[in-house]
Short mmCIF file of C-alpha atoms in Angstrom, two decimals:
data_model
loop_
_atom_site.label_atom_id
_atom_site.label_comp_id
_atom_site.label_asym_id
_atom_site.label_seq_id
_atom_site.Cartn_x
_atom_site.Cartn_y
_atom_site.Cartn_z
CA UNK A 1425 17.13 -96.21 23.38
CA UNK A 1426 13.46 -95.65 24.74
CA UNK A 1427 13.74 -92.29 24.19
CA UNK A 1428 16.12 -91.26 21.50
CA UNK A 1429 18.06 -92.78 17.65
CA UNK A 1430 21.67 -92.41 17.92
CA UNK A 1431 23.84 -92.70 15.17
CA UNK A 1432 27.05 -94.80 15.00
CA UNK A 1433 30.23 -94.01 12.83
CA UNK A 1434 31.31 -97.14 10.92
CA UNK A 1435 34.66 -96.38 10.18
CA UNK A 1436 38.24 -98.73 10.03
CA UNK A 1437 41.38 -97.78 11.20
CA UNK A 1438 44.58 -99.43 9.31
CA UNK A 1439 42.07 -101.95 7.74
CA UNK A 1440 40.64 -102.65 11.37
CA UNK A 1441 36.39 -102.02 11.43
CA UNK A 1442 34.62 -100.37 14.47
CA UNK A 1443 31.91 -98.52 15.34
CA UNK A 1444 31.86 -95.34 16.87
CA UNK A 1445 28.86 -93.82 19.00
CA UNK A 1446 29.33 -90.15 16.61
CA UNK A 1447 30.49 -87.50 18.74
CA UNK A 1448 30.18 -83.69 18.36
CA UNK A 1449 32.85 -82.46 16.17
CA UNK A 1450 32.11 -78.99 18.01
CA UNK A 1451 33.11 -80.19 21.56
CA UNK A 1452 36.26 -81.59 20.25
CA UNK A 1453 36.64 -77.53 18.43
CA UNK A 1454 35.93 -76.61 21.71
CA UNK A 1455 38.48 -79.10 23.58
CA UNK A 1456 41.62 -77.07 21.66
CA UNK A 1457 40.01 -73.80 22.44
CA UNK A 1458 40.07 -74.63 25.98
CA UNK A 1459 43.23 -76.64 26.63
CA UNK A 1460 45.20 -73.34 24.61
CA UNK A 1461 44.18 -71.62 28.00
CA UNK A 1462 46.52 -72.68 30.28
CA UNK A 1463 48.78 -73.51 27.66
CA UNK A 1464 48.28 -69.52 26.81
CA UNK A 1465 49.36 -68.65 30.39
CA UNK A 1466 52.26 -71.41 30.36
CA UNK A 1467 53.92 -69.40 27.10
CA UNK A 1468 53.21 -66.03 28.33
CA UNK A 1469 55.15 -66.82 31.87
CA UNK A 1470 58.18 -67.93 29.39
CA UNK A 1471 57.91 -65.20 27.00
CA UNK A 1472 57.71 -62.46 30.43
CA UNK A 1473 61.60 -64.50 31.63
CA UNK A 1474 62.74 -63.78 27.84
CA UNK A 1475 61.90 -59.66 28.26
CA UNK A 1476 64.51 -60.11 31.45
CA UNK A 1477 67.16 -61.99 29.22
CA UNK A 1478 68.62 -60.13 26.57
CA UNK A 1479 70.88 -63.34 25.84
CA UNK A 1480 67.23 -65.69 24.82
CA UNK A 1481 65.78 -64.46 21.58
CA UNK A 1482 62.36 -63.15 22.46
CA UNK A 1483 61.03 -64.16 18.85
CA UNK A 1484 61.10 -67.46 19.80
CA UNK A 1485 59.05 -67.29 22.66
CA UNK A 1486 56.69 -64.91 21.45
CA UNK A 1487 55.55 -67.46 18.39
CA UNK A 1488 54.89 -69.62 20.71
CA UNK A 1489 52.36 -67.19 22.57
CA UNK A 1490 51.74 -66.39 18.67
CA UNK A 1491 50.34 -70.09 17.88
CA UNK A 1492 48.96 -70.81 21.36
CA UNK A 1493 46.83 -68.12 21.28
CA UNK A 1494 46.02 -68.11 16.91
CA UNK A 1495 44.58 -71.94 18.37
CA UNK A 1496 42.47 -70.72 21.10
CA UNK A 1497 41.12 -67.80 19.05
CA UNK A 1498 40.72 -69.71 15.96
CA UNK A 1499 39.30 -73.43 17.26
CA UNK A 1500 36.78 -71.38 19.35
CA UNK A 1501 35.24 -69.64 16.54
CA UNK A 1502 35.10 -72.91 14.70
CA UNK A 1503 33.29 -74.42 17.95
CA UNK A 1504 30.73 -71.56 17.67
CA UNK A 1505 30.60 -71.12 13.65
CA UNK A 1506 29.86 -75.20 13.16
CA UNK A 1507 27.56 -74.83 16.69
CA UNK A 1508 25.47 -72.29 14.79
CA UNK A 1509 25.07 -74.37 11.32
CA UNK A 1510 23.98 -77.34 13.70
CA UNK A 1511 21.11 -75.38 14.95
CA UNK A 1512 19.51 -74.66 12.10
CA UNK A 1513 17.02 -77.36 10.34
CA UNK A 1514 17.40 -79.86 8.49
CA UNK A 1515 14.54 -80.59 6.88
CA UNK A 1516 12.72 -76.74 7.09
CA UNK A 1517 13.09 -73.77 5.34
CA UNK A 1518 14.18 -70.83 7.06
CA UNK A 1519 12.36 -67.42 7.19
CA UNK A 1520 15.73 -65.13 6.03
CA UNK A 1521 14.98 -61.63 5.00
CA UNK A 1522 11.09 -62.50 4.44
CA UNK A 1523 12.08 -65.34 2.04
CA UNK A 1524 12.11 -69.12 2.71
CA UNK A 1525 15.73 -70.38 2.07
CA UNK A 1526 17.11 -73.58 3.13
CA UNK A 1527 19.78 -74.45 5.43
CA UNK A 1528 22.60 -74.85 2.57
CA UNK A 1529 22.06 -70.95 1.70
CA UNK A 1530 21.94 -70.14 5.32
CA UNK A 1531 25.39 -71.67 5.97
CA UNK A 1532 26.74 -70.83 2.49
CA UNK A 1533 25.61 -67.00 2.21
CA UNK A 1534 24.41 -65.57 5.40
CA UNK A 1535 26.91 -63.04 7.12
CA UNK A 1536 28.31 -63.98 10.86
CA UNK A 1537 25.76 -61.37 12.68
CA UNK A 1538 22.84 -62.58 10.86
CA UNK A 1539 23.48 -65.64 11.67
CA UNK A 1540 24.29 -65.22 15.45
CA UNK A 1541 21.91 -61.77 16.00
CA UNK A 1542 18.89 -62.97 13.88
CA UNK A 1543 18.54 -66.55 12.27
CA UNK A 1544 19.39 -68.62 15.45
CA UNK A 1545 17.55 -66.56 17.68
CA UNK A 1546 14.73 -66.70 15.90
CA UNK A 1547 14.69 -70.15 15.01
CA UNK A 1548 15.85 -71.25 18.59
CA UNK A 1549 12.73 -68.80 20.41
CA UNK A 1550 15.48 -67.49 22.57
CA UNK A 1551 18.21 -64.53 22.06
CA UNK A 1552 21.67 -65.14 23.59
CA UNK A 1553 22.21 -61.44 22.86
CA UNK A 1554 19.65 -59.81 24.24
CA UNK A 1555 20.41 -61.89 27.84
CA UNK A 1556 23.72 -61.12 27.64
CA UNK A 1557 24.97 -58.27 25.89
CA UNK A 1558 28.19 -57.81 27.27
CA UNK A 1559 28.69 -61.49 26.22
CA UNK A 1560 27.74 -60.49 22.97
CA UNK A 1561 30.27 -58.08 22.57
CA UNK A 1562 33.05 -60.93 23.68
CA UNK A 1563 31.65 -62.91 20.94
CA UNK A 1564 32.08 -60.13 18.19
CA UNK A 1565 35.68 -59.64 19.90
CA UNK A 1566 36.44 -63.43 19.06
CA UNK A 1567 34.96 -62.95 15.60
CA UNK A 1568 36.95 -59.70 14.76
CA UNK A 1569 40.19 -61.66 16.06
CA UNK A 1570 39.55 -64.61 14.20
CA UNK A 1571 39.57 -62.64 10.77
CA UNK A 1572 42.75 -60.68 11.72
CA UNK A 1573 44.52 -64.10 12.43
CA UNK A 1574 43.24 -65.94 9.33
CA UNK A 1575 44.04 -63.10 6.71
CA UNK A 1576 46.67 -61.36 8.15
CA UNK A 1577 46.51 -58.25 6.54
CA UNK A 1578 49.52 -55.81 6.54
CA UNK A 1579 48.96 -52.33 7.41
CA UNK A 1580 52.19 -50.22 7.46
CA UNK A 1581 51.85 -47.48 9.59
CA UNK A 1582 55.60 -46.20 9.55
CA UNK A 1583 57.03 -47.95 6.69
CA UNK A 1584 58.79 -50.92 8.36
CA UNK A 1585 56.67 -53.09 10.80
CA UNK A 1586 53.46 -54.37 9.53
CA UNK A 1587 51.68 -56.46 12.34
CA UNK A 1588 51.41 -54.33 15.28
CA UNK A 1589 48.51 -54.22 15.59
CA UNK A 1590 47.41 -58.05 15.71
CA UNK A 1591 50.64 -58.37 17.61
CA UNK A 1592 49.59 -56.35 20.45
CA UNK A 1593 46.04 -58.24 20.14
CA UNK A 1594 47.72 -61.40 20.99
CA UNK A 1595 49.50 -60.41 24.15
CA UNK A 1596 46.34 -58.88 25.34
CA UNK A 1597 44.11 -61.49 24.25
CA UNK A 1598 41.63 -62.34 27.24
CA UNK A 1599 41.59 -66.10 26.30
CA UNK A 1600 39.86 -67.30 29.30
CA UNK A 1601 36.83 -64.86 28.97
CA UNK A 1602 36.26 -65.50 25.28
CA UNK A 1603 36.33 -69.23 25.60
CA UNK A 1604 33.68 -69.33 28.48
CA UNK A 1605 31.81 -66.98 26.46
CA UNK A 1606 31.74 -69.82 24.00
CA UNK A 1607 31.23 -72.70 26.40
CA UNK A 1608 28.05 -69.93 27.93
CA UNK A 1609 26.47 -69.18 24.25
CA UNK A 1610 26.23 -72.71 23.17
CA UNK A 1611 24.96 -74.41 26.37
CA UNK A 1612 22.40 -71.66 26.06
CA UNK A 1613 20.68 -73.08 22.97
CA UNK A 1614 22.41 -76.39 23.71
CA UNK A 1615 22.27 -77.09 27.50
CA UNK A 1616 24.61 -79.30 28.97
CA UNK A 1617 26.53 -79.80 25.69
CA UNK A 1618 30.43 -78.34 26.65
CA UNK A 1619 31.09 -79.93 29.70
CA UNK A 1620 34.68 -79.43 31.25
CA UNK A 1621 36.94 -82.74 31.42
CA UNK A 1622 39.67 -82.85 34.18
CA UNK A 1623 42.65 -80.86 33.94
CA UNK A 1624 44.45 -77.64 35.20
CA UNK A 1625 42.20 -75.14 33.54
CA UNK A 1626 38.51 -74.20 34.64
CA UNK A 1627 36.15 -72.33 32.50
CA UNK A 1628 33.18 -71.69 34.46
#
């Protein structure tokens, strides 16, 4: 156009060639963050009727609250993970620890907070933290959830059960909050990039 490059996907599909104006793979990471919302609510309502009938298995019901909400948890930190390695440079080196690394170490090596507290703030000139440090600690919620579903790591407290702990996580999981925390942090450094499409579920 007059004022920007785009880039077009040339791709087949069963032997048939198009071309595809590229999208953001982060908004579609996003998309199954935030239709697992009201999906989350939908399986929650079904697994609250199994708690007043002995005679439905409540297992059943509670994996799907289980996978609904391991999606929203896990697709939103890979909408904000893959957001973060976008905003670093391409073609720069990056000032990391007073060294000059490029953006293959950053993404490869750097822990989560350094990323999110230090590198992108500094490399964006503008600290999503420091705005909004409740939002912040949302963000490190999502983060510390994310790990918990994706290793899984018993802990035995009385011999017998080992997933209490995650299990309770799930049914109190704030879903909602942590995916407009999301949505907020990237159209920070991003504006305008996560817009909402029409269905049931608002995040504002």
């Amino acid at each position: 156009t007059d004022k920007e490059l785009l880039g077009f996907n040339k791709l087949k599909y069963k032997q048939k060639p198009f071309l595809l104006l590229e999208p953001n793979p982060v908004t579609f990471y996003f998309s199954l963050a935030f239709d697992a919302v009201s999906q989350l609510d939908n399986a929650r309502a079904l697994f609250k009727e199994t708690l007043e009938d002995q005679m439905t298995p409540n297992v059943v019901t509670f994996s799907y609250v289980f996978k609904v909400a391991s999606v929203g948890v896990i697709f939103s930190f890979f909408a904000l993970e893959a957001f973060m390695n976008q905003m670093l440079p391409d073609y720069a080196l990056i000032n990391y620890d007073g060294k000059l690394v490029s953006k293959d170490k950053i993404q490869r090596f750097a822990p989560f907070d350094d990323k999110i507290n230090r590198i992108i703030p500094n490399n964006c000139g503008k600290d999503f933290g420091k705005k909004y440090p409740k939002k912040m600690t949302t963000i490190l919620e999502l983060k510390r959830m994310r790990d918990e579903l994706t290793h899984l790591k018993e802990k035995r407290k009385n011999g017998f059960t080992s997933y209490d702990n995650v299990y309770q996580d799930v049914l109190d999981l704030n879903l909602r909050s942590i995916v407009a925390t999301v949505k907020l942090f990237i159209n920070f450094y991003y504006p305008g990039l996560i817009r909402n499409y029409q269905n049931k579920t608002t995040i504002k």
